[in-house]
mmCIF file of C-alpha atoms in Angstrom:
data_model
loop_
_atom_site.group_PDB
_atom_site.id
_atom_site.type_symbol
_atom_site.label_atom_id
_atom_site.label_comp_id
_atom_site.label_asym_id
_atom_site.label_seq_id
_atom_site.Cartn_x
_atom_site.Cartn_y
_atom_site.Cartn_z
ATOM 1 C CA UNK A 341 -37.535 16.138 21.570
ATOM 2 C CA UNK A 342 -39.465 18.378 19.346
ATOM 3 C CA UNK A 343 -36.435 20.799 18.728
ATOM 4 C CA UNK A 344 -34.347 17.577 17.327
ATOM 5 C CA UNK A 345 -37.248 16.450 14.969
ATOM 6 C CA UNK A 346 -38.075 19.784 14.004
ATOM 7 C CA UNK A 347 -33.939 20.596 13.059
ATOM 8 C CA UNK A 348 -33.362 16.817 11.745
ATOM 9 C CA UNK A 349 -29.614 16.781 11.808
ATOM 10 C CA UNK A 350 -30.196 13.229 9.951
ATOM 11 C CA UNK A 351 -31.287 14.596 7.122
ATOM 12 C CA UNK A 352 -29.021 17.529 6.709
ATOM 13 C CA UNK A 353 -28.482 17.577 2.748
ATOM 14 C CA UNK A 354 -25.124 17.338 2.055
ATOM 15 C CA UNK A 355 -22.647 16.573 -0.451
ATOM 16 C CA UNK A 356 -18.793 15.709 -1.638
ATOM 17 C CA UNK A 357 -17.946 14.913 -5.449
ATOM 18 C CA UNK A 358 -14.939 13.847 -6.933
ATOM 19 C CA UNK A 359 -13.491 14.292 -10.366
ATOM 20 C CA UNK A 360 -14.122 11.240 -12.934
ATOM 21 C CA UNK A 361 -10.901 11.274 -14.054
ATOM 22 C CA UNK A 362 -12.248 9.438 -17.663
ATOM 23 C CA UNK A 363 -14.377 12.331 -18.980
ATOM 24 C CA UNK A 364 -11.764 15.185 -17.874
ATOM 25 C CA UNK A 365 -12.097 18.193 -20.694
ATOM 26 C CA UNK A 366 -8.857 18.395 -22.833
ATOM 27 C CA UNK A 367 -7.427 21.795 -23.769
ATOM 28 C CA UNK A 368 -6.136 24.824 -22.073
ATOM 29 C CA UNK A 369 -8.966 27.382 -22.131
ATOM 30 C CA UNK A 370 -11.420 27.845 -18.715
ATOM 31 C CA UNK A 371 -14.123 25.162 -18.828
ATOM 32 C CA UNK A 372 -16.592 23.985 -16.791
ATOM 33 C CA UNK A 373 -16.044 20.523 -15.101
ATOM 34 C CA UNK A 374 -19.106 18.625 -15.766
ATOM 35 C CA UNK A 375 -18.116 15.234 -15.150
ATOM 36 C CA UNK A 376 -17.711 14.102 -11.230
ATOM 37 C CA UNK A 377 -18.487 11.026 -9.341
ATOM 38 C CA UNK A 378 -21.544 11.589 -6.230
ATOM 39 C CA UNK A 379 -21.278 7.529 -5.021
ATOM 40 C CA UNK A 380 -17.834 6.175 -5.561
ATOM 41 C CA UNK A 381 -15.051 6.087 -3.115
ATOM 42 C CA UNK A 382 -14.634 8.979 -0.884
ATOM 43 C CA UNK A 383 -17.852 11.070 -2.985
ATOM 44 C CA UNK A 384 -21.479 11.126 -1.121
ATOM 45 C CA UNK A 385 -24.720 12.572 -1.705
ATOM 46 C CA UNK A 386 -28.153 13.340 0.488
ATOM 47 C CA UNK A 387 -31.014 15.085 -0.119
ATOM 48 C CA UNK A 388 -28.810 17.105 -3.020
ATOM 49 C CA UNK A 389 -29.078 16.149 -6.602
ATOM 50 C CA UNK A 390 -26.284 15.817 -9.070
ATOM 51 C CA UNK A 391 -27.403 16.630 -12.921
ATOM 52 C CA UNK A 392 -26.144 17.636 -15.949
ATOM 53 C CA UNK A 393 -23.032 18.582 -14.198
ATOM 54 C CA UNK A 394 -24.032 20.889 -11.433
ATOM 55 C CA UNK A 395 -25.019 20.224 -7.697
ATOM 56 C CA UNK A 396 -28.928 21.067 -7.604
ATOM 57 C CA UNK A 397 -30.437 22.509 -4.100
ATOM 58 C CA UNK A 398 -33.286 20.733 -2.983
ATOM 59 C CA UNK A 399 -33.750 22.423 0.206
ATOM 60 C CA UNK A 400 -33.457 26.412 1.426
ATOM 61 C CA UNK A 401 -30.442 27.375 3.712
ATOM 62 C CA UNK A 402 -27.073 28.307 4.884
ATOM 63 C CA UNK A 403 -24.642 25.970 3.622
ATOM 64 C CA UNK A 404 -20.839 25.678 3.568
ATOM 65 C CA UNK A 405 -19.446 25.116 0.102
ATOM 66 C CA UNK A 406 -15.842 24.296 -0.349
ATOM 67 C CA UNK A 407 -13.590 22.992 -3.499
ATOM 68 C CA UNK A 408 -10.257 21.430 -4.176
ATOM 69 C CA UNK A 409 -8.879 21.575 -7.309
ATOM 70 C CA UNK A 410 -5.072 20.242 -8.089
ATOM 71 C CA UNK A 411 -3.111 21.235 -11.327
ATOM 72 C CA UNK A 412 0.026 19.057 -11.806
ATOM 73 C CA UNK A 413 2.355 18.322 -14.636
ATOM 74 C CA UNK A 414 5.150 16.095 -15.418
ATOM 75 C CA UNK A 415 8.105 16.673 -17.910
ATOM 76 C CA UNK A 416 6.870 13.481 -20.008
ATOM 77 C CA UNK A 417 3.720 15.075 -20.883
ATOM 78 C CA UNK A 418 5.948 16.908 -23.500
ATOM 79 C CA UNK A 419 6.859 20.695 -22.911
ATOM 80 C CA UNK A 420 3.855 23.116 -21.320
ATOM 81 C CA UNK A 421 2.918 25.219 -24.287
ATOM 82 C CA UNK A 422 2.821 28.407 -21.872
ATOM 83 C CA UNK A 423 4.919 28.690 -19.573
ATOM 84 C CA UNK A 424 3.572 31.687 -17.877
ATOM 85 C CA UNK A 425 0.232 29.787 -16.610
ATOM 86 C CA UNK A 426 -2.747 31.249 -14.587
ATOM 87 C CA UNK A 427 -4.196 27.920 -12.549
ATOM 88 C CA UNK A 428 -6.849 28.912 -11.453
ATOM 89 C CA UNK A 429 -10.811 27.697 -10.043
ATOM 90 C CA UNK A 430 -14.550 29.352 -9.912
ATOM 91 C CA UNK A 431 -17.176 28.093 -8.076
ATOM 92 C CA UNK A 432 -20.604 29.544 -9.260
ATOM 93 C CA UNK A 433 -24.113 29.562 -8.657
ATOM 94 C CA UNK A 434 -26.554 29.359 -10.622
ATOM 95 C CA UNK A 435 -30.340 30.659 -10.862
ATOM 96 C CA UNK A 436 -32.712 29.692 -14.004
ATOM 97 C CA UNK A 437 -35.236 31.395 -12.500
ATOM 98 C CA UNK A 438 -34.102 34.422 -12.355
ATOM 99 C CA UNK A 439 -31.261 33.481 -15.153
ATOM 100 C CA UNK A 440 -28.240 34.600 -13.276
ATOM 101 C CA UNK A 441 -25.016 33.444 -12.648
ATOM 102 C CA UNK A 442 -22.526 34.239 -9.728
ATOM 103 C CA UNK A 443 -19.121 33.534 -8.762
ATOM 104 C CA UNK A 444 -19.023 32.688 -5.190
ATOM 105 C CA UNK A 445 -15.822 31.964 -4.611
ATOM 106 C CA UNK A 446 -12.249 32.289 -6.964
ATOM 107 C CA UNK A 447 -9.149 30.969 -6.024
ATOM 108 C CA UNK A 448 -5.783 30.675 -7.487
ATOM 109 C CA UNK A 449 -2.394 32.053 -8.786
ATOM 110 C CA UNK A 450 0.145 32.585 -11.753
ATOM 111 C CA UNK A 451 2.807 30.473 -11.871
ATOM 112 C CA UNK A 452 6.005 30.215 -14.334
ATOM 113 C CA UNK A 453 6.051 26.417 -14.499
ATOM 114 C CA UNK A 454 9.874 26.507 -16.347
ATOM 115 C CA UNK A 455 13.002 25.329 -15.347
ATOM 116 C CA UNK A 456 14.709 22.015 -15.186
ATOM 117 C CA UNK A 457 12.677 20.412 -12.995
ATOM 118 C CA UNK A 458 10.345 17.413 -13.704
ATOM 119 C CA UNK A 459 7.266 18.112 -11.895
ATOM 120 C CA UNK A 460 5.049 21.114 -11.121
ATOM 121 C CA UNK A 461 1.969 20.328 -9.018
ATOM 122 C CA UNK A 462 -0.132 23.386 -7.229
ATOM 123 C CA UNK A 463 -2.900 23.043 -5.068
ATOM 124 C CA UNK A 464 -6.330 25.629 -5.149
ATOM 125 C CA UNK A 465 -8.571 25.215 -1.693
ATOM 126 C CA UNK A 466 -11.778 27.646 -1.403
ATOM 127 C CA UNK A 467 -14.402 27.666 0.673
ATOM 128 C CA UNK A 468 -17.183 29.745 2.288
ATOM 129 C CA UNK A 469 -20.962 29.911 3.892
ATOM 130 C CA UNK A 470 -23.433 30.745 1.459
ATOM 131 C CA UNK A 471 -27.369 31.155 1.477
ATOM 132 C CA UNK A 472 -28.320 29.076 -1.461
ATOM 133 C CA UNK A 473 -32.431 28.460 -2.536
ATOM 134 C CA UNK A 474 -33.940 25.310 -3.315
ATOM 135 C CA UNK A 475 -33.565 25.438 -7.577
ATOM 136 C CA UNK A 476 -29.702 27.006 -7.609
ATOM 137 C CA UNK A 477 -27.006 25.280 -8.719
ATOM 138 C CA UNK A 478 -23.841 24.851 -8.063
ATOM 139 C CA UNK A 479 -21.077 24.799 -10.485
ATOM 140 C CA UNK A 480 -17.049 24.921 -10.692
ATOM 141 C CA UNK A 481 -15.044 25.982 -13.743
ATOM 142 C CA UNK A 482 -11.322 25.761 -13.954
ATOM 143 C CA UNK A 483 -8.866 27.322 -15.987
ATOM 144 C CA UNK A 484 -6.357 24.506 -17.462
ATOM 145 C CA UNK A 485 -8.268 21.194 -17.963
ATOM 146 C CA UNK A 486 -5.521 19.769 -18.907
ATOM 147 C CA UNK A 487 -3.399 19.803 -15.887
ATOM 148 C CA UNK A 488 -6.028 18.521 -13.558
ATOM 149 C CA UNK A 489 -5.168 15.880 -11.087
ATOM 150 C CA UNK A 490 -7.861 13.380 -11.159
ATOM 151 C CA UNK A 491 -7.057 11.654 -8.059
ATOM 152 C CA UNK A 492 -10.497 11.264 -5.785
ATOM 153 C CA UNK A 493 -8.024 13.304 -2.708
ATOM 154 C CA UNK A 494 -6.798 15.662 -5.280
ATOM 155 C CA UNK A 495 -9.372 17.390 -6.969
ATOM 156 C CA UNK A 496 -12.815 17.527 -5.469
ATOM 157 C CA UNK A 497 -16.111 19.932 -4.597
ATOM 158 C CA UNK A 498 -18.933 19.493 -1.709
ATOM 159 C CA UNK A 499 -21.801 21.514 0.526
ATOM 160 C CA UNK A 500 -23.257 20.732 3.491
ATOM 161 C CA UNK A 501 -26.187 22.181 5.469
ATOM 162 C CA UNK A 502 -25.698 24.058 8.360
ATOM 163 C CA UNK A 503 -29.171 25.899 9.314
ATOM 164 C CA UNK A 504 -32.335 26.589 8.439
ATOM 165 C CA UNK A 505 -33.289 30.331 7.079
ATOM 166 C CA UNK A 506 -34.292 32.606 9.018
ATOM 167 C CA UNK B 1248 -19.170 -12.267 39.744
ATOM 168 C CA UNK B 1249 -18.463 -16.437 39.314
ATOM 169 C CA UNK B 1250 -21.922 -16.557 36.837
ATOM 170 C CA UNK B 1251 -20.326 -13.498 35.036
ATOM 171 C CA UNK B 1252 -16.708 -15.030 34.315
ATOM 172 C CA UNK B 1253 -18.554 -18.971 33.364
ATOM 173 C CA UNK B 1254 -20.741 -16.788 30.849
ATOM 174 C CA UNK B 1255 -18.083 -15.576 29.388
ATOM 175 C CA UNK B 1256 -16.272 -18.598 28.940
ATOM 176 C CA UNK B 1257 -19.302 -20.095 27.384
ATOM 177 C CA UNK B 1258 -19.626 -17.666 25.078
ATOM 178 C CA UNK B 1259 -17.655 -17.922 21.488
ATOM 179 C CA UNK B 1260 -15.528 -15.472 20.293
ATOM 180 C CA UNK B 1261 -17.075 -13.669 17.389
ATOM 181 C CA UNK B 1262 -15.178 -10.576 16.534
ATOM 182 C CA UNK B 1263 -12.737 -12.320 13.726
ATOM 183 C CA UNK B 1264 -11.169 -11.978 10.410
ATOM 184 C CA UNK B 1265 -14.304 -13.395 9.293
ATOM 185 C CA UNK B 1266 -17.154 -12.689 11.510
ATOM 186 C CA UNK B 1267 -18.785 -9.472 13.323
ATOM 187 C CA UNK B 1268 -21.419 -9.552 16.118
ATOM 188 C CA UNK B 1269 -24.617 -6.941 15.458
ATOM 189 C CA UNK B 1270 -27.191 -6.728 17.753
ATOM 190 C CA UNK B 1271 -25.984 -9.665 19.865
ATOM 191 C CA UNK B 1272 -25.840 -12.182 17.077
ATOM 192 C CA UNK B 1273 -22.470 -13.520 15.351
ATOM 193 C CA UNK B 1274 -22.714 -12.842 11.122
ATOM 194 C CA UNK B 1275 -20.576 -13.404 8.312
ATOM 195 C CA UNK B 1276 -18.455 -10.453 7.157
ATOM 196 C CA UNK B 1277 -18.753 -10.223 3.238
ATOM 197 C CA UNK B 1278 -15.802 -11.621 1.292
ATOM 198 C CA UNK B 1279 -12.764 -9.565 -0.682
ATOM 199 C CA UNK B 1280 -14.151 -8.676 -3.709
ATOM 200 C CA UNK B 1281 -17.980 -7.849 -2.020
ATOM 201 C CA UNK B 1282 -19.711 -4.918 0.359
ATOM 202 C CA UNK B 1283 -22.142 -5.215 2.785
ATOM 203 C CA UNK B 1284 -25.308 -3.720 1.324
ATOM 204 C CA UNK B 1285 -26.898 -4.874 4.735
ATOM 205 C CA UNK B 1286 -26.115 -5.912 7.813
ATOM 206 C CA UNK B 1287 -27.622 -9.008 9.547
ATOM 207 C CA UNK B 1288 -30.992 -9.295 10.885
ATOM 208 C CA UNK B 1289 -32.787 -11.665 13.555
ATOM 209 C CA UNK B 1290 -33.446 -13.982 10.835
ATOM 210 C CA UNK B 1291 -31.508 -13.591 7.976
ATOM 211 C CA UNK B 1292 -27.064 -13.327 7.558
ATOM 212 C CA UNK B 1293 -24.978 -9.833 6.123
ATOM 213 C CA UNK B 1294 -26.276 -9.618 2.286
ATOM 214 C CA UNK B 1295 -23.317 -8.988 0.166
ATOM 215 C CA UNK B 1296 -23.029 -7.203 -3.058
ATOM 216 C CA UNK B 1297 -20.190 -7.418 -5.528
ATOM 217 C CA UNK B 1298 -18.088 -4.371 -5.969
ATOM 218 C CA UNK B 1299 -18.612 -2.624 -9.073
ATOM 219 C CA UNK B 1300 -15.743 -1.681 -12.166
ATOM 220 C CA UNK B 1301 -13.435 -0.084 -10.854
ATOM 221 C CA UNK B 1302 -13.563 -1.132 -7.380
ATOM 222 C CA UNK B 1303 -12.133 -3.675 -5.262
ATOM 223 C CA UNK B 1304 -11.884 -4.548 -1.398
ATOM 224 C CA UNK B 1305 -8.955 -6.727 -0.746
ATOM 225 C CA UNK B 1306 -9.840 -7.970 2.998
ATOM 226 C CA UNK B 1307 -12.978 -9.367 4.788
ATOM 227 C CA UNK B 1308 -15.337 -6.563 5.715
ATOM 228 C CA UNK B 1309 -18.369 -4.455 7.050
ATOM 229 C CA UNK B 1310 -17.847 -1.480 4.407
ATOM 230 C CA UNK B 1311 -21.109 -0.075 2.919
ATOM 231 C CA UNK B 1312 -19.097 0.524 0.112
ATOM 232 C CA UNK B 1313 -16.266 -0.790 -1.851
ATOM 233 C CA UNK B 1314 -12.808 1.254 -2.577
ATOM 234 C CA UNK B 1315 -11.966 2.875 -5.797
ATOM 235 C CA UNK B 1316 -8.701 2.056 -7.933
ATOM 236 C CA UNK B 1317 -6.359 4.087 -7.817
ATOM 237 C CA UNK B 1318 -5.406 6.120 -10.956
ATOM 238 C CA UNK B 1319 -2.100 5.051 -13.303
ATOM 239 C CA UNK B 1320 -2.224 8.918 -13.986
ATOM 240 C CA UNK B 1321 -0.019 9.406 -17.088
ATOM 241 C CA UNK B 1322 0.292 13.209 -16.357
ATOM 242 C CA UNK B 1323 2.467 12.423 -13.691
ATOM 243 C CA UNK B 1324 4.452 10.136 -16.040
ATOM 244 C CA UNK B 1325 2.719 6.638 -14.354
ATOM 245 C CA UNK B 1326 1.660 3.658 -16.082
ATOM 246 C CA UNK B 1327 -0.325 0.083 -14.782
ATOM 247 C CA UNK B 1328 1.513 -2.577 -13.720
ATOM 248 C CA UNK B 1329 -1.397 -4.458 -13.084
ATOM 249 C CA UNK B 1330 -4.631 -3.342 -13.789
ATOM 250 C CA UNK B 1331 -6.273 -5.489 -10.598
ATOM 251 C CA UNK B 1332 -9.382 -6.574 -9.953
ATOM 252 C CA UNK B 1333 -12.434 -6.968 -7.648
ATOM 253 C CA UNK B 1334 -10.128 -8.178 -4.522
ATOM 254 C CA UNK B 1335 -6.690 -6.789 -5.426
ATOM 255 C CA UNK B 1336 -5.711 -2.893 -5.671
ATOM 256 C CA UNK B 1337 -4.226 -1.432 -9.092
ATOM 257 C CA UNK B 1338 -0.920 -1.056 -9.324
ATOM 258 C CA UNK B 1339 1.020 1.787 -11.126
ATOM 259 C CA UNK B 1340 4.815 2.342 -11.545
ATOM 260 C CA UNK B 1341 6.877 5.260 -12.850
ATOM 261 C CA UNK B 1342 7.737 5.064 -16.579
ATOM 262 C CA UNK B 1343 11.438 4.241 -17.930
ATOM 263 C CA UNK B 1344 13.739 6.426 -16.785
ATOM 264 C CA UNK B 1345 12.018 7.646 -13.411
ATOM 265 C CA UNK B 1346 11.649 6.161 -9.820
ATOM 266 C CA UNK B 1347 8.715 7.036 -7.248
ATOM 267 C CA UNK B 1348 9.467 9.217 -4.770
ATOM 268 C CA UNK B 1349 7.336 9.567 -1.605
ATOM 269 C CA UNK B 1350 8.087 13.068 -0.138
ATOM 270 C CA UNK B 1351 7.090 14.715 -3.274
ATOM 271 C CA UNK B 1352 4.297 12.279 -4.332
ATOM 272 C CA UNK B 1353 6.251 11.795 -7.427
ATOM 273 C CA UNK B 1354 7.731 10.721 -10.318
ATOM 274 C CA UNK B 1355 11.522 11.644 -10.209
ATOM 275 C CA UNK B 1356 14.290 11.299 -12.525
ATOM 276 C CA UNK B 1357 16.778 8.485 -12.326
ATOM 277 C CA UNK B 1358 19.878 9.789 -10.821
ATOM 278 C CA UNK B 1359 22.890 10.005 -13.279
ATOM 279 C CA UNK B 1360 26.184 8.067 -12.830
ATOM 280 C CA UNK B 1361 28.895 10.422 -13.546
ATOM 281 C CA UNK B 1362 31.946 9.471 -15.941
ATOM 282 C CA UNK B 1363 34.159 6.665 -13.952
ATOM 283 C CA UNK B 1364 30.780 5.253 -12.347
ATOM 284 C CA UNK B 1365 28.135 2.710 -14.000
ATOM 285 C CA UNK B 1366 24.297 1.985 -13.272
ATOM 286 C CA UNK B 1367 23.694 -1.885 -11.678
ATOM 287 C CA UNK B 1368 22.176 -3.884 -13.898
ATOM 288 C CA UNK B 1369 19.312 -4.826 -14.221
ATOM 289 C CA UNK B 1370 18.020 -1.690 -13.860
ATOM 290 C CA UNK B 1371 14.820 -1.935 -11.301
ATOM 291 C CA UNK B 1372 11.591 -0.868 -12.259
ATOM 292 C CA UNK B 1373 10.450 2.306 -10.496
ATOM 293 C CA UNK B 1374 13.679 2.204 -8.199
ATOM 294 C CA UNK B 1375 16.615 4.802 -8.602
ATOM 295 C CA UNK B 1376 19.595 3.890 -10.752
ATOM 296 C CA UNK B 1377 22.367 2.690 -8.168
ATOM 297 C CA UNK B 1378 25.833 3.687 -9.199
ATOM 298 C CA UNK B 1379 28.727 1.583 -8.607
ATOM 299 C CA UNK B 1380 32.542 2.646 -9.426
ATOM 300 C CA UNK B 1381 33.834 0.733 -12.719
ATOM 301 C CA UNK B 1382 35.838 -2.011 -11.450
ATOM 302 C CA UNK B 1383 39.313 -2.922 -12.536
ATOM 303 C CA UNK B 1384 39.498 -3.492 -16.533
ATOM 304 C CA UNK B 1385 36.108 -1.563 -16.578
ATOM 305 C CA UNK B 1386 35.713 1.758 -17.570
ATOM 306 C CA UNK B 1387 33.317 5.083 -17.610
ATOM 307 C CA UNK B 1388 33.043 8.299 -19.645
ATOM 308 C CA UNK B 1389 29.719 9.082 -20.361
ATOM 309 C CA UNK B 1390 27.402 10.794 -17.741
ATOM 310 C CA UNK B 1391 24.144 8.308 -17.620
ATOM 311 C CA UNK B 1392 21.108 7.132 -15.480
ATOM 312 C CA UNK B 1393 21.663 3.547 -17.063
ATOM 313 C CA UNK B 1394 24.750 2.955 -18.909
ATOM 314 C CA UNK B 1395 27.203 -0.178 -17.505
ATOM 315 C CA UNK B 1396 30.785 0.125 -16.946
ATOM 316 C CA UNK B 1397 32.096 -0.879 -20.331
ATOM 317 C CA UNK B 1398 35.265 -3.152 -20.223
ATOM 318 C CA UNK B 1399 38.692 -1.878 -21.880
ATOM 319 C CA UNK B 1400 39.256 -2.438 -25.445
ATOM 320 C CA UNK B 1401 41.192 -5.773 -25.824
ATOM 321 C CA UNK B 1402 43.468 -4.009 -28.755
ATOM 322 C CA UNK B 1403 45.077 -8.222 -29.313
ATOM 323 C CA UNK B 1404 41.660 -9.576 -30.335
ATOM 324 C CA UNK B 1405 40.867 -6.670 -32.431
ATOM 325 C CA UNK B 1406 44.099 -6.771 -34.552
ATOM 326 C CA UNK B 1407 43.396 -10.468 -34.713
ATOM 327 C CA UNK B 1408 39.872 -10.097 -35.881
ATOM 328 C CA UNK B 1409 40.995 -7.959 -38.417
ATOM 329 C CA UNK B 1410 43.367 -10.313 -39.989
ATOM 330 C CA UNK B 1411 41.022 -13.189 -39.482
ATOM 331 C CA UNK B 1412 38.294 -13.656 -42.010
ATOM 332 C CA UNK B 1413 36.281 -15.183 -38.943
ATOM 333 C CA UNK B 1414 36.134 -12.767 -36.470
ATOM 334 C CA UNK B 1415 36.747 -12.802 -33.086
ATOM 335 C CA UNK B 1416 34.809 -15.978 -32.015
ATOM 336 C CA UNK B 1417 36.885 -18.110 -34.203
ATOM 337 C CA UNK B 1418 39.981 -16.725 -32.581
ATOM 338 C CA UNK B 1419 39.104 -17.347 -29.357
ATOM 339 C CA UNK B 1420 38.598 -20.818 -29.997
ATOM 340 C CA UNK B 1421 41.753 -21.355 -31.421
#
């Protein structure tokens, strides 16, 4: 009895965001996304905050982060500028405290979106168990804006709690 | 065991379209169009909420939450049939010239009719162009995703049409 109230599994932060597909950044150049839903459809939130664009710990410990990012274009969007594309997604964390900033996880590839075809679509999946502080942030940048999918299944970034630290 | 089968005879369905039994009591799902912010209580029924923009729920229901439209994404060349509402999903079709396809989640080109073959009309929205041989007096040359067999030159009524100050109507009247 006191090892369950003393671990809490019901209050486990946790968190899954999905991309608001209205305020998407336009362009071609790496940005970071700013703009996701925490409370509609498939997103959730607990004992995390969501501000100013990143995911804010509130609580010390090991969590698992993962994103989903999905780059797609069709031939009546008008002709990719580049052909030769790098598609590709960061997820960083962030410390004011200490005012540093690291990449935790990169995923992606170059792809020669050409040809006769009329749709390219290409799919990014990290993930990995990180020890974050109470204060960091979590953030994800990707590198073509444009050619997000901003379906709620398509594109997409959480964390969950697993343990305490040590 | 004869208490136990009377009871249960006695007893009124609950489960329904309409209806869901918490805590041994029978309470009013919330309507399309609403969530269920909370469920029923000794004393009080389900309180509903309606769903907010961009959501809907289409059936009766026990969902904390409603569902989100989907997205008319015009990156993958789809626009909004109908925009829906709080009880009725959005609907999105593939622009002129382009048919859904399911296996690639897609919008893919209309096939093309080759010369000696013409697209049915009327050409169906989001469907792929059906091509049917050009029937007899019909006729074919192009290579197109919605083109009709044409029908042969009548080479009588154009000669006529030339002589006649009219035109063709007028001749055919005659």
């Amino acid at each position: 009895m006191d090892l369950y109230k003393r671990n809490k599994p019901e209050k486990q932060p946790f968190a899954h965001l999905i991309i608001d597909d209205k305020n998407i950044p336009s362009g071609t150049r790496k940005v970071n996304l700013t703009s996701w839903h925490h409370d509609k459809g498939q997103a959730n939130l607990s004992n995390m905050t969501f501000s100013n664009g990143k995911l804010i710990v509130n609580q010390d410990g090991f969590y698992y982060l993962y994103a989903n990012i999905c780059f797609r274009h069709h031939e009546t969007s008008g002709n990719l500028t580049k052909r030769g594309l790098q598609l590709m997604v960061y997820m960083t964390k962030t410390n004011l405290k200490i005012r540093r900033s690291d990449v935790l996880m990169k995923g992606g590839s170059t792809k020669y979106w050409s040809g006769n075809s009329e749709f390219h679509f290409y799919s990014v999946n990290v993930g990995g168990f990180f020890k974050l502080k109470s204060g960091e942030m979590i953030s994800v940048q990707v590198s073509n804006p444009l050619l997000l999918d901003s379906s709620q299944e398509a594109t997409y970034f959480g964390a969950f709690k697993v343990r305490d630290l040590d | 065991l004869y208490i136990k089968t009377l009871s249960l005879q006695i007893t009124p369905p609950c489960e329904s379209e309409q209806h869901y039994e918490y805590s041994g009591r029978c309470c009013t799902k919330c309507e399309p169009g609403k969530y269920m912010s909370a469920r029923c209580t000794g004393s009080s029924d389900s309180v509903c909420q309606p769903c907010g923009p961009n959501e809907y729920m289409d059936v009766w229901n026990e969902e904390d939450k409603c569902l989100l439209h989907k997205i008319c994404d015009q990156g993958k060349a789809l626009r909004e049939v109908n925009p829906g509402n709080s009880t009725f999903q959005r609907q999105c079709a593939c622009t002129m010239g382009y048919h859904w396809n399911e296996d690639c989640d897609c919008c893919q080109r209309n096939s093309i009719c080759a010369p000696g073959f013409g697209a049915q009309h009327p050409v169906q929205q989001d469907k792929d162009t059906m091509c049917i041989p050009c029937a007899r007096g019909y006729f074919s040359k192009v290579a197109s995703s919605t083109d009709e067999c044409k029908s042969w030159t009548n080479c009588m009524l154009m000669a006529l049409s030339f002589l006649h100050p009219a035109g063709t109507n007028r001749i055919l009247y005659l």
